Every structure is written in structure tokens, then in C-alpha cells.
Coordinates of C-alpha atoms in Angstrom, one line a residue:
Chain S
X1 CA -103.3 -278.2 -74.0
X2 CA -100.5 -275.6 -73.8
X3 CA -101.1 -274.7 -77.5
X4 CA -104.9 -274.3 -76.9
X5 CA -104.1 -272.1 -73.8
X6 CA -101.9 -269.9 -76.0
X7 CA -104.6 -269.6 -78.7
X8 CA -107.2 -268.6 -76.0
X9 CA -104.7 -266.2 -74.5
X10 CA -104.0 -264.4 -77.7
X11 CA -107.8 -264.3 -78.4
X12 CA -108.5 -262.6 -75.1
X13 CA -105.4 -260.3 -75.5
X14 CA -106.7 -258.8 -78.7
X15 CA -109.7 -257.5 -76.9
X16 CA -107.6 -256.1 -74.1
X17 CA -105.2 -254.4 -76.5
X18 CA -108.2 -252.5 -77.9
X19 CA -109.3 -251.5 -74.5
X20 CA -105.8 -250.5 -73.4
X21 CA -105.2 -248.5 -76.5
X22 CA -108.5 -246.7 -76.3
X23 CA -108.1 -245.9 -72.5
X24 CA -104.4 -245.0 -73.0
X25 CA -105.3 -242.2 -75.4
X26 CA -107.9 -240.6 -73.3
X27 CA -105.8 -240.9 -70.1
X28 CA -102.9 -239.5 -71.9
X29 CA -104.7 -236.3 -72.8
X30 CA -107.1 -235.9 -69.8
X31 CA -105.0 -237.5 -67.1
X32 CA -108.2 -239.1 -65.7
X33 CA -109.7 -242.5 -65.8
X34 CA -113.2 -242.1 -67.2
X35 CA -115.5 -244.5 -65.8
X36 CA -118.2 -243.5 -68.1
X37 CA -116.5 -245.5 -70.9
X38 CA -117.2 -248.7 -69.0
X39 CA -120.9 -248.1 -69.5
X40 CA -120.6 -246.5 -73.0
X41 CA -118.8 -249.6 -74.4
X42 CA -121.5 -251.9 -73.1
X43 CA -124.2 -249.6 -74.3
X44 CA -122.9 -249.6 -77.9
X45 CA -122.5 -253.4 -78.0
X46 CA -126.0 -254.0 -76.3
X47 CA -127.6 -251.8 -79.0
X48 CA -125.8 -253.7 -81.7
X49 CA -126.7 -257.1 -80.3
X50 CA -130.2 -256.2 -79.4
X51 CA -131.1 -255.2 -83.0
X52 CA -128.7 -257.3 -84.9
X53 CA -131.4 -259.9 -85.8
X54 CA -133.5 -257.3 -87.4
X55 CA -131.0 -254.9 -88.9
X56 CA -127.8 -257.0 -89.4
X57 CA -124.6 -254.9 -89.7
X58 CA -126.6 -251.6 -89.6
X59 CA -127.3 -252.4 -85.9
X60 CA -123.6 -252.8 -85.3
X61 CA -122.9 -249.4 -87.0
X62 CA -125.8 -247.9 -85.0
X63 CA -124.4 -249.2 -81.8
X64 CA -121.0 -247.8 -82.4
X65 CA -122.4 -244.5 -83.7
X66 CA -124.8 -244.1 -80.7
X67 CA -122.1 -244.9 -78.1
X68 CA -119.6 -242.5 -79.7
X69 CA -122.2 -239.7 -80.0
X70 CA -123.1 -240.2 -76.3
X71 CA -119.3 -240.0 -75.4
X72 CA -118.9 -236.9 -77.4
X73 CA -122.0 -235.3 -75.8
X74 CA -120.7 -236.1 -72.3
X75 CA -117.3 -234.6 -73.3
X76 CA -118.8 -231.4 -74.6
X77 CA -121.5 -230.8 -71.9
X78 CA -119.9 -232.1 -68.8
X79 CA -116.2 -233.2 -69.0
X80 CA -114.9 -230.2 -70.9
X81 CA -116.4 -227.5 -68.6
X82 CA -115.2 -229.5 -65.5
X83 CA -111.7 -229.9 -67.0
X84 CA -111.4 -226.2 -67.3
X85 CA -111.5 -225.8 -63.5
X86 CA -108.3 -227.8 -63.4
X87 CA -109.5 -230.4 -60.9
X88 CA -109.0 -234.0 -62.2
X89 CA -110.9 -235.3 -59.2
X90 CA -114.0 -233.5 -60.2
X91 CA -113.6 -234.9 -63.7
X92 CA -113.3 -238.4 -62.2
X93 CA -116.5 -237.9 -60.1
X94 CA -118.4 -236.6 -63.1
X95 CA -117.5 -239.6 -65.0
X96 CA -118.7 -241.8 -62.2
X97 CA -122.1 -239.9 -62.5
X98 CA -122.1 -240.6 -66.2
X99 CA -121.3 -244.3 -65.5
X100 CA -124.3 -244.6 -63.0
X101 CA -126.7 -242.9 -65.3
X102 CA -125.8 -244.9 -68.5
X103 CA -125.5 -248.4 -66.8
X104 CA -128.8 -248.0 -64.9
X105 CA -130.5 -246.6 -68.0
X106 CA -129.5 -249.8 -69.8
X107 CA -130.7 -252.0 -66.9
X108 CA -133.9 -250.1 -66.9
X109 CA -134.5 -250.7 -70.5
X110 CA -133.1 -254.1 -71.2
X111 CA -132.9 -255.7 -67.7
X112 CA -129.9 -257.8 -66.8
X113 CA -130.1 -260.9 -68.8
X114 CA -127.6 -262.0 -71.3
X115 CA -128.1 -260.5 -74.8
X116 CA -126.5 -262.4 -77.6
X117 CA -126.4 -262.6 -81.4
X118 CA -129.6 -264.4 -82.4
X119 CA -127.6 -266.7 -84.9
X120 CA -125.3 -267.4 -82.0
X121 CA -124.0 -270.6 -83.6
X122 CA -120.3 -270.0 -83.7
X123 CA -118.7 -272.7 -85.8
X124 CA -115.8 -274.6 -84.4
X125 CA -112.8 -275.6 -86.5
X126 CA -110.2 -278.0 -85.5
X127 CA -106.6 -277.6 -86.5
X128 CA -104.7 -280.6 -85.0
X129 CA -105.4 -280.5 -81.3
X130 CA -106.3 -276.8 -81.4
X131 CA -109.9 -275.7 -81.5
X132 CA -110.8 -272.3 -83.0
X133 CA -114.3 -270.7 -83.3
X134 CA -115.5 -268.5 -86.0
X135 CA -115.7 -265.7 -83.3
X136 CA -112.0 -266.1 -82.7
X137 CA -111.3 -265.6 -86.4
X138 CA -113.5 -262.5 -86.6
X139 CA -111.9 -261.1 -83.5
X140 CA -108.4 -261.6 -85.0
X141 CA -109.2 -259.9 -88.2
X142 CA -111.3 -256.9 -86.9
X143 CA -109.0 -256.1 -84.0
X144 CA -105.9 -256.3 -86.2
X145 CA -107.5 -253.8 -88.5
X146 CA -108.5 -251.5 -85.5
X147 CA -105.0 -251.7 -83.9
X148 CA -103.6 -250.8 -87.4
X149 CA -106.1 -247.9 -87.7
X150 CA -105.1 -246.7 -84.2
X151 CA -101.4 -246.9 -85.0
X152 CA -101.8 -245.0 -88.3
X153 CA -103.9 -242.2 -86.8
X154 CA -101.5 -241.7 -83.9
X155 CA -98.3 -242.0 -85.7
X156 CA -98.8 -241.0 -89.3
X157 CA -101.3 -238.2 -89.2
X158 CA -101.4 -234.5 -88.0
X159 CA -104.2 -235.5 -85.6
X160 CA -102.0 -238.0 -83.9
X161 CA -99.1 -235.5 -83.5
X162 CA -101.4 -233.0 -82.1
X163 CA -103.0 -235.5 -79.7
X164 CA -99.6 -236.3 -78.5
X165 CA -98.8 -232.7 -78.0
X166 CA -101.8 -232.1 -75.8
X167 CA -100.9 -235.2 -73.8
X168 CA -97.3 -233.9 -73.2
X169 CA -98.1 -230.3 -72.4
X170 CA -101.7 -229.0 -72.8
X171 CA -100.8 -225.3 -72.0
X172 CA -98.0 -225.3 -74.6
X173 CA -100.4 -226.9 -77.1
X174 CA -102.9 -224.1 -76.5
X175 CA -100.1 -221.4 -76.9
X176 CA -99.2 -223.0 -80.3
X177 CA -102.8 -222.5 -81.3
X178 CA -104.1 -226.1 -81.3
X179 CA -107.9 -226.5 -81.1
X180 CA -107.8 -228.5 -78.0
X181 CA -111.7 -228.7 -77.8
X182 CA -111.7 -230.5 -81.2
X183 CA -108.9 -232.7 -80.4
X184 CA -110.5 -233.8 -77.1
X185 CA -113.6 -234.7 -79.2
X186 CA -111.5 -236.6 -81.7
X187 CA -109.8 -238.5 -78.8
X188 CA -113.2 -239.4 -77.3
X189 CA -114.4 -240.7 -80.6
X190 CA -111.3 -242.8 -81.2
X191 CA -111.5 -244.1 -77.5
X192 CA -115.2 -245.1 -77.7
X193 CA -114.8 -246.7 -81.0
X194 CA -112.0 -248.9 -79.6
X195 CA -113.8 -249.7 -76.4
X196 CA -117.2 -250.5 -78.1
X197 CA -115.5 -252.7 -80.6
X198 CA -113.7 -254.5 -77.9
X199 CA -116.9 -255.0 -76.0
X200 CA -118.8 -256.2 -79.1
X201 CA -116.0 -258.6 -80.1
X202 CA -115.9 -260.0 -76.6
X203 CA -119.7 -260.6 -76.9
X204 CA -119.4 -262.5 -80.2
X205 CA -119.3 -265.9 -78.6
X206 CA -120.9 -265.6 -75.1
X207 CA -123.2 -262.5 -75.4
X208 CA -123.2 -259.6 -72.9
X209 CA -125.0 -258.4 -69.8
X210 CA -125.7 -254.7 -69.2
X211 CA -123.4 -254.9 -66.2
X212 CA -120.4 -256.4 -67.9
X213 CA -118.5 -253.2 -68.8
X214 CA -116.7 -253.0 -65.3
X215 CA -114.6 -256.1 -65.8
X216 CA -113.3 -255.0 -69.2
X217 CA -112.7 -251.6 -67.8
X218 CA -110.7 -253.0 -64.9
X219 CA -108.5 -254.9 -67.2
X220 CA -108.1 -251.7 -69.2
X221 CA -107.0 -249.7 -66.2
X222 CA -104.5 -252.3 -65.1
X223 CA -103.0 -252.3 -68.6
X224 CA -102.7 -248.6 -68.7
X225 CA -101.4 -248.5 -65.2
X226 CA -98.6 -251.1 -65.9
X227 CA -97.8 -250.1 -69.4
X228 CA -98.2 -246.3 -69.2
X229 CA -99.9 -244.4 -71.9
X230 CA -97.0 -243.7 -74.3
X231 CA -95.5 -247.0 -75.5
X232 CA -97.8 -249.0 -77.7
X233 CA -95.6 -252.2 -77.7
X234 CA -95.7 -252.2 -74.0
X235 CA -99.5 -252.0 -74.0
X236 CA -99.5 -255.0 -76.4
X237 CA -97.2 -257.0 -74.2
X238 CA -99.1 -256.1 -71.0
X239 CA -102.4 -257.1 -72.5
X240 CA -100.8 -260.5 -73.5
X241 CA -99.5 -260.9 -70.1
X242 CA -102.8 -260.2 -68.4
X243 CA -104.7 -262.5 -70.9
X244 CA -102.2 -265.3 -70.2
X245 CA -102.6 -265.0 -66.5
X246 CA -106.4 -265.0 -66.8
X247 CA -106.4 -268.0 -69.2
X248 CA -104.3 -269.9 -66.5
X249 CA -106.6 -268.7 -63.8
X250 CA -109.7 -269.8 -65.7
X251 CA -108.2 -273.1 -66.7
X252 CA -106.8 -274.1 -63.3
X253 CA -109.1 -272.3 -60.8
X254 CA -112.3 -271.5 -62.5
X255 CA -114.1 -268.5 -64.1
X256 CA -114.5 -266.3 -61.0
X257 CA -110.7 -266.1 -60.5
X258 CA -110.3 -264.4 -63.9
X259 CA -110.9 -260.8 -62.6
X260 CA -109.1 -261.6 -59.3
X261 CA -106.0 -262.6 -61.4
X262 CA -106.2 -259.2 -63.0
X263 CA -106.4 -257.4 -59.7
X264 CA -103.6 -259.4 -58.3
X265 CA -101.3 -258.2 -61.1
X266 CA -102.2 -254.7 -60.1
X267 CA -101.5 -255.4 -56.4
X268 CA -98.1 -257.0 -57.4
X269 CA -97.2 -254.1 -59.5
X270 CA -98.2 -251.5 -56.9
X271 CA -96.1 -253.4 -54.3
X272 CA -93.1 -253.4 -56.6
X273 CA -93.3 -250.0 -58.4
X274 CA -95.1 -247.8 -55.8
X275 CA -95.7 -244.2 -56.9
X276 CA -93.2 -244.0 -59.7
X277 CA -95.4 -245.7 -62.4
X278 CA -98.7 -244.1 -61.4
X279 CA -97.2 -240.7 -62.4
X280 CA -97.8 -241.9 -66.0
X281 CA -101.5 -241.5 -65.3
X282 CA -101.5 -238.6 -62.8
Chain D
X1 CA -135.6 -242.8 -41.0
X2 CA -133.6 -245.8 -39.9
X3 CA -132.2 -246.3 -43.4
X4 CA -131.3 -242.5 -43.6
X5 CA -129.4 -243.0 -40.3
X6 CA -127.6 -246.1 -41.6
X7 CA -126.6 -244.3 -44.9
X8 CA -125.5 -241.2 -43.0
X9 CA -123.0 -243.3 -41.1
X10 CA -121.7 -244.7 -44.5
X11 CA -121.4 -241.0 -45.8
X12 CA -119.6 -240.0 -42.6
X13 CA -117.0 -242.7 -43.4
X14 CA -116.6 -241.2 -46.9
X15 CA -116.5 -237.7 -45.6
X16 CA -113.6 -238.5 -43.2
X17 CA -111.7 -240.1 -46.1
X18 CA -112.6 -237.9 -49.0
X19 CA -114.1 -234.7 -47.6
X20 CA -111.5 -234.2 -45.0
X21 CA -108.4 -236.1 -46.2
X22 CA -109.1 -235.7 -49.9
X23 CA -108.6 -239.3 -50.8
X24 CA -111.5 -240.5 -53.0
X25 CA -112.4 -244.1 -52.2
X26 CA -114.5 -246.2 -54.6
X27 CA -114.7 -249.2 -52.1
X28 CA -117.0 -248.0 -49.4
X29 CA -119.8 -250.2 -50.8
X30 CA -117.5 -253.2 -50.5
X31 CA -116.8 -252.3 -46.7
X32 CA -120.5 -251.8 -46.2
X33 CA -120.8 -255.4 -47.5
X34 CA -118.0 -256.8 -45.4
X35 CA -119.8 -255.6 -42.3
X36 CA -123.1 -256.9 -43.4
X37 CA -121.9 -260.2 -44.5
X38 CA -119.6 -260.9 -41.5
X39 CA -122.5 -260.1 -39.2
X40 CA -125.0 -262.1 -41.2
X41 CA -122.7 -265.2 -41.6
X42 CA -121.5 -265.3 -37.9
X43 CA -125.1 -264.6 -36.5
X44 CA -127.1 -266.9 -38.7
X45 CA -124.6 -269.8 -39.4
X46 CA -122.7 -269.9 -36.2
X47 CA -125.1 -268.2 -33.7
X48 CA -122.4 -265.9 -32.3
X49 CA -123.4 -263.0 -30.0
X50 CA -123.6 -259.4 -31.1
X51 CA -120.4 -258.6 -29.3
X52 CA -118.4 -261.3 -31.2
X53 CA -120.0 -260.3 -34.5
X54 CA -119.1 -256.7 -34.0
X55 CA -115.6 -257.4 -32.9
X56 CA -115.1 -259.7 -35.8
X57 CA -116.5 -257.3 -38.2
X58 CA -114.3 -254.5 -37.0
X59 CA -111.3 -256.7 -37.1
X60 CA -111.9 -257.9 -40.6
X61 CA -112.8 -254.7 -42.1
X62 CA -110.0 -253.0 -40.3
X63 CA -107.5 -255.6 -41.6
X64 CA -108.8 -255.3 -45.1
X65 CA -108.7 -251.5 -44.9
X66 CA -105.2 -251.8 -43.7
X67 CA -104.1 -253.9 -46.6
X68 CA -105.8 -251.7 -49.2
X69 CA -104.3 -248.6 -47.5
X70 CA -100.8 -250.0 -47.6
X71 CA -101.2 -250.7 -51.4
X72 CA -102.9 -247.4 -52.2
X73 CA -100.6 -245.3 -49.8
X74 CA -97.9 -244.5 -52.3
X75 CA -100.4 -243.5 -55.0
X76 CA -101.2 -240.1 -56.1
X77 CA -104.7 -238.6 -55.5
X78 CA -105.6 -239.5 -59.3
X79 CA -104.7 -243.1 -58.9
X80 CA -105.7 -243.8 -55.3
X81 CA -109.4 -244.3 -56.3
X82 CA -108.3 -247.0 -58.9
X83 CA -106.8 -249.2 -56.3
X84 CA -110.1 -249.0 -54.2
X85 CA -112.1 -249.6 -57.3
X86 CA -110.3 -252.9 -58.0
X87 CA -111.0 -253.9 -54.4
X88 CA -114.7 -253.2 -54.8
X89 CA -114.9 -255.3 -57.9
X90 CA -113.1 -258.2 -56.3
X91 CA -115.2 -258.1 -53.1
X92 CA -118.4 -258.2 -55.3
X93 CA -117.1 -261.2 -57.3
X94 CA -116.3 -263.1 -54.1
X95 CA -119.6 -262.2 -52.4
X96 CA -121.4 -263.3 -55.7
X97 CA -119.4 -266.5 -56.2
X98 CA -118.4 -268.0 -52.9
X99 CA -121.8 -269.7 -52.6
X100 CA -120.9 -272.0 -49.7
X101 CA -120.1 -269.0 -47.5
X102 CA -122.2 -266.1 -48.8
X103 CA -125.1 -268.0 -50.5
X104 CA -124.2 -266.2 -53.7
X105 CA -126.8 -264.1 -55.4
X106 CA -129.6 -265.7 -53.3
X107 CA -128.3 -263.8 -50.3
X108 CA -128.8 -264.6 -46.6
X109 CA -132.2 -264.5 -45.0
X110 CA -133.3 -264.3 -41.3
X111 CA -130.6 -262.2 -40.0
X112 CA -131.3 -261.4 -36.4
X113 CA -131.6 -258.0 -35.1
X114 CA -129.0 -256.5 -32.7
X115 CA -131.5 -256.2 -29.8
X116 CA -132.6 -259.0 -27.4
X117 CA -136.0 -260.5 -28.4
X118 CA -137.4 -259.7 -25.0
X119 CA -137.1 -256.0 -25.6
X120 CA -140.4 -254.2 -26.3
X121 CA -140.7 -251.7 -29.2
X122 CA -137.8 -253.1 -31.2
X123 CA -138.2 -250.8 -34.1
X124 CA -138.1 -247.6 -32.0
X125 CA -135.1 -248.9 -29.9
X126 CA -133.3 -249.8 -33.0
X127 CA -133.9 -246.4 -34.5
X128 CA -132.7 -244.8 -31.3
X129 CA -129.4 -246.9 -31.5
X130 CA -128.9 -246.0 -35.1
X131 CA -129.3 -242.2 -34.5
X132 CA -127.3 -242.3 -31.4
X133 CA -124.5 -243.8 -33.5
X134 CA -125.0 -241.0 -36.1
X135 CA -124.7 -238.3 -33.4
X136 CA -121.6 -239.9 -31.8
X137 CA -119.9 -240.3 -35.3
X138 CA -120.8 -236.6 -36.3
X139 CA -119.3 -235.5 -33.1
X140 CA -116.2 -237.7 -33.7
X141 CA -115.9 -236.1 -37.1
X142 CA -116.0 -232.6 -35.6
X143 CA -113.4 -233.6 -33.0
X144 CA -111.1 -235.2 -35.6
X145 CA -111.0 -231.9 -37.5
X146 CA -109.9 -230.0 -34.4
X147 CA -107.0 -232.3 -33.6
X148 CA -103.5 -232.2 -35.0
X149 CA -104.3 -235.4 -36.9
X150 CA -107.2 -233.7 -38.5
X151 CA -105.1 -230.7 -39.6
X152 CA -102.7 -233.1 -41.2
X153 CA -105.5 -234.7 -43.1
X154 CA -106.9 -231.3 -44.2
X155 CA -103.4 -230.3 -45.4
X156 CA -103.2 -233.6 -47.3
X157 CA -106.5 -232.7 -49.0
X158 CA -105.2 -229.3 -50.3
X159 CA -101.7 -230.4 -51.2
X160 CA -99.8 -233.7 -50.4
X161 CA -96.5 -231.8 -51.1
X162 CA -97.4 -229.1 -48.6
X163 CA -98.4 -231.8 -46.0
X164 CA -95.1 -233.6 -46.5
X165 CA -93.1 -230.4 -46.1
X166 CA -94.5 -229.9 -42.6
X167 CA -92.6 -232.9 -41.6
X168 CA -95.5 -234.8 -40.3
X169 CA -96.0 -238.5 -41.1
X170 CA -98.6 -238.2 -43.9
X171 CA -98.4 -241.9 -44.7
X172 CA -99.5 -242.8 -41.2
X173 CA -102.3 -240.3 -41.4
X174 CA -103.5 -241.7 -44.7
X175 CA -103.4 -245.4 -43.5
X176 CA -105.2 -244.4 -40.2
X177 CA -107.9 -242.4 -41.8
X178 CA -108.5 -245.2 -44.3
X179 CA -108.8 -247.9 -41.6
X180 CA -111.1 -245.9 -39.4
X181 CA -113.2 -245.0 -42.6
X182 CA -113.4 -248.8 -43.4
X183 CA -114.5 -249.7 -39.9
X184 CA -117.2 -247.1 -39.9
X185 CA -118.5 -248.2 -43.3
X186 CA -118.6 -251.8 -42.1
X187 CA -120.4 -250.8 -38.9
X188 CA -123.2 -249.3 -41.1
X189 CA -123.3 -252.6 -42.9
X190 CA -124.0 -254.4 -39.6
X191 CA -126.7 -252.0 -38.9
X192 CA -128.2 -252.4 -42.5
X193 CA -128.2 -256.2 -42.2
X194 CA -129.7 -256.1 -38.7
X195 CA -132.4 -253.7 -39.9
X196 CA -133.4 -255.3 -43.2
X197 CA -132.8 -258.9 -41.9
X198 CA -131.9 -259.9 -45.6
X199 CA -128.9 -259.1 -47.6
X200 CA -127.8 -260.0 -51.2
X201 CA -124.9 -258.7 -53.2
X202 CA -126.8 -256.0 -55.1
X203 CA -126.9 -254.0 -51.9
X204 CA -123.2 -253.5 -51.7
X205 CA -122.3 -252.9 -55.4
X206 CA -120.1 -250.2 -56.9
X207 CA -123.2 -248.1 -57.2
X208 CA -123.4 -247.9 -53.4
X209 CA -119.9 -246.6 -53.3
X210 CA -120.9 -243.8 -55.7
X211 CA -124.0 -243.2 -53.8
X212 CA -122.1 -242.5 -50.6
X213 CA -119.9 -240.1 -52.5
X214 CA -122.9 -238.3 -54.1
X215 CA -124.5 -237.9 -50.6
X216 CA -121.3 -236.3 -49.4
X217 CA -120.9 -233.9 -52.4
X218 CA -124.5 -232.8 -52.2
X219 CA -124.5 -232.1 -48.5
X220 CA -121.0 -230.4 -48.6
X221 CA -117.7 -232.0 -48.9
X222 CA -115.8 -232.0 -45.7
X223 CA -118.5 -230.2 -43.7
X224 CA -119.7 -231.3 -40.3
X225 CA -123.5 -231.7 -41.1
X226 CA -123.1 -232.3 -44.9
X227 CA -123.3 -236.1 -44.6
X228 CA -126.7 -235.9 -42.8
X229 CA -128.2 -233.4 -45.1
X230 CA -126.8 -235.0 -48.3
X231 CA -128.1 -238.5 -47.3
X232 CA -131.5 -237.3 -46.2
X233 CA -132.0 -235.4 -49.4
X234 CA -130.8 -238.2 -51.7
X235 CA -132.8 -240.9 -50.0
X236 CA -136.0 -238.9 -49.8
X237 CA -136.0 -237.3 -53.2
X238 CA -136.4 -240.4 -55.3
X239 CA -139.3 -241.6 -53.1
X240 CA -141.4 -239.0 -55.0
X241 CA -141.2 -241.4 -58.0
X242 CA -143.4 -243.8 -56.2
X243 CA -146.3 -241.5 -57.0
X244 CA -146.0 -242.6 -60.6
X245 CA -146.6 -246.3 -59.7
X246 CA -143.3 -247.6 -61.1
X247 CA -142.5 -251.2 -60.7
X248 CA -139.9 -252.0 -57.9
X249 CA -137.2 -253.3 -60.3
X250 CA -137.4 -250.3 -62.5
X251 CA -137.6 -248.0 -59.5
X252 CA -134.1 -249.2 -58.2
X253 CA -132.7 -248.2 -61.6
X254 CA -134.5 -244.9 -61.7
X255 CA -133.3 -244.0 -58.2
X256 CA -129.7 -244.7 -59.3
X257 CA -130.2 -242.5 -62.4
X258 CA -131.4 -239.6 -60.2
X259 CA -128.3 -240.1 -58.0
X260 CA -126.1 -240.0 -61.1
X261 CA -127.8 -236.9 -62.4
X262 CA -127.5 -235.1 -59.1
X263 CA -123.9 -236.0 -58.9
X264 CA -123.2 -234.4 -62.2
X265 CA -125.3 -231.4 -61.6
X266 CA -123.6 -230.7 -58.4
X267 CA -120.1 -231.4 -59.8
X268 CA -120.9 -229.0 -62.6
X269 CA -122.7 -226.2 -60.7
X270 CA -121.9 -226.5 -57.0
X271 CA -118.9 -228.9 -56.6
X272 CA -118.5 -228.3 -52.9
X273 CA -122.0 -229.0 -52.0
X274 CA -125.0 -227.2 -50.3
X275 CA -123.4 -226.4 -47.0
X276 CA -120.1 -225.1 -48.3
X277 CA -120.9 -221.5 -49.1
X278 CA -124.3 -221.3 -47.5
X279 CA -123.2 -221.8 -43.9
X280 CA -120.4 -220.7 -41.6
X281 CA -118.8 -224.1 -41.8
X282 CA -117.2 -223.7 -45.3
X283 CA -114.2 -226.0 -45.3
X284 CA -112.4 -224.0 -47.9

């Protein structure tokens, strides 16, 4: 049983790592939690799942492209002009507006029933006493590749160095002649790619509802809050810790306690650390 | 008209916390739900009187507000909303899943009104109580701004560092305003449940928290009459959609989309709302 719990926990952690990495990037450069990503990630995967039976992998690509394009449009038309005023609260409120519009548009078009892959017959393999689904294997491979891609972009390319520079000191980055507008768009693209992928991978076995984005987003917030935005190993470890606690909560207490477990970690962390840690975001 | 009054009370609670004290809360929908569910459960399942229901609702929402305020107190303006967001999510999960207490997604039917059955003209009397509450709370809001406590809150809104430099106990002010705001939001929940006589979790979702913020921003952040103007505008405007014969389920979503659009338009073009700048009560 302990081994099965560990496998489930790693499986969940892979999704949270993607969310945590994506959000850490956007929080690092904008210093704001963008709630609109909670809806954008769900929208991308809903489009992919809705049309998968007709278009196959093209639908997945379309979902990712549509979600990312929407995120870029929001960045250019709303967040960027609001950010220039230098009021992070206004940016947060604008992102809430974006969240409301996108999530309700989804509910208007597709309702609130579960949308899943039409060939949703995940194969189950048994290795000793451990059961592994084909969805778990896909999650392991795809999320590993995405994490690798993220690490490469951030640590081995000029784009990554420039993104870090904006995160550290935006004004200085502007003085040095960096094209901040383009870099914000790139960060938005990478973040939406990570979040849509996470949402899609999470939906492989159990499908998705148009309202599911908030729970994933809450987990992402907690990870970024605890781990900060700069240390990728800390993000990995925090994601693993949250997934472990969730697995234990789901195993012993039931499904509804999963999100409550995540919030409890946040509460515990706030009680211990207070304001010091939150400066990482603010 | 009654619903405009109920939601104005909710918006006043947001205006106190966000408009005057500058702390954005994303959990007013949850506190609306706490008030409504405490009243509904105590009155339908236990048959308690209005006084007991009111007192219990105030105590429970006040205690929850106190706990959340203690957790959020040491956070910066940027991270304060995230603590309240987590609380909103958890409350929704609990309301949805604790079937034995809240009846889950089916909701609670047959909630009694707050007036004795013997009273004539129940609708009119209820509307009178709601609007009297609105007036009292609007007056309370004006008075708060004129007190020393209110000035600390307004300094907090402009700069937490400045507020701390004055030597006043800013933590005490933040906690107090959060608790008062939670109690006012839960009072609007009681009125909502008593008026509609049926509640389910969808009426207290994250969307409601954003709705209250939207009403405040449109009316005028921190202004005296902003909550009333913003709520009236935002509740009446989507009703024009009914002219197009849209189904009720789709209508609810379209209404929310309009709220979201208005929020973005105002944040982008007139971030401090209608009354700030057009009247002599500009809070800046």
C-alpha cells in the first residue's frame, strides 16, 4: 500500500510541478498571481478533449495554441497597459475579470458536465503489488520532457537570462535595453503552455469540468508561496510534499479533503513564516 | 429591488475592507454563504428563532473572520487576497460536500422569512427592513471614515509603511475591519436566504466574491454612495439581456461575463470608479 501511495503521489506531483513552474515564472516577472490562468489552462484542455475524438492530436495542439493565444491577447490588451500604472492590485483585479469571462464563456458553451477523452479506456498494468495506468506513464514522459524544456529555456538560453533579469529588477532591465514587452509575452506563452499541459495531463484518466481550474491553481499558488519563484529544486520538492499530503488525505479521509489538505499546508506555512516568505511574491 | 439592497450590503462589506482599508478580499462570497447557511440550517432543521439565528450567524462568521484575519494579517497587500481565496475555495468544498449538514448541491428549501407569519404585506415589510439596513450601514461607513480608526484604515490603504510609522496599531485595525466586514457580508447572506427561501452552493461561489468587488469598483472605490450605485448598475444592466429570450442557465453565465467585462473596462479606463472624480467625495 505504501508503495502504491508513493506512485500515486509522484504521479500527482508531476502535474503540480508543471503548474508550480509555470506560475513561478509569471509571478517572478509580474509580481502578481494571475487568476486568469486558472481558466486559460482549463479552456485549453477542454478544447483538446472536446475535439480529440474527431481531430486526434491536432485537437490537443489546437487547445494549447488557442489557450496560449488567449493568454497573449490578455497580456497585450489588458495586463500590459494596467502594469504600466505600477499598481499590482489593479493587475490582480483585471486578471479576476479575465477569469470570470473565460470560465463563464466555457460554462456557457460546454455546460458543466465532465468532458473526457472518448477512448477513455486507460490500460492498467500491474508490477508486483503496484498498479500503474497508461495515463500515469504518459504523464511521466510528457511532464518530464516539459520540465526539461523549462529548465533549458530558463538556464541555458538568452531568453531565460533576460527573463530572470526582469524578475530581479525590471527598471534596470529596461535601462539595459531589454525588450520587456516581448519578454512578458514569452513568459506568458511558456506559463500557459505549462499550465494547459498540466490540466490536460490531469484530465487523461478522469476527464475535466469547466470549473476545475481553480483547484489546480490553488495548488500552484501554495507551491509558489512556499517554494518562492527562484529555486526550481524547492518547487519540485514542495510539489512532491503537497502531492504526498493530498494522497494521504484522499486515502484516509476521502476525496473532498484533498484541497483542504493543500490549504492546511498554506495555513501552517503562514503561521510559521508570516510575512517573510510572501515577499518572494510581493 | 430587495436583491439590490441585499447585494449593496455585501458591497458595503467589501468597500469597508478594500475601498477604505485597501485589503482585497476574495472570500466575501464565502461569508455570504456562511450567513445564509447558518440561518437556513438553524431555522429549518432546528426551528430556532430569528434572534438565535442572527446571533449564531454573527458569532460564526465573526470567529471565522478573526481566524482568517490572524492568518492574513502579516501578509502584504499582494498576498493578502490569496489567503482569502483559499478560504473561499475551502468553504465551497465544505458546503458542496458536507451533505448531512448542508444538503450538498441540492441546497436547502423552505427557509422561513425573518418576519412573523401574522404580518401583513410581507414583501413590503421585508424590503423596508433590507433598505433600512442599507441606510444604517451606509451611515456606519461614513462614520467609520470620520473616526480615528477610519483614518488609520485609509492610511493603511495608501501605504502600510506610513500607517506603521504613525505608531498606531495597524494589525488591530486590519483584524477589526476584516471581522466587521465578514459579519456584514454574512448578514447580507441571512437576508438573501430569507428572501429567496432556497439556497444552494452556486449562490456563494468565487464569482460572487468577484461580483462584490466589481460593484465596488464601478460605483467608486472607497466612496460613500459607490456601493449603492455600483450594485444597482451591475444588477440592472444584465437584465436587458432578458429581452433576447436567453435560457435561464445560459443567462447566469452571460450575466457573469458582463460583470467580468465591466470589471476589466473599469480597471483599464476608470480604475477608481464612477463617483471618484465625478463627485465631491473623491477618496483620493
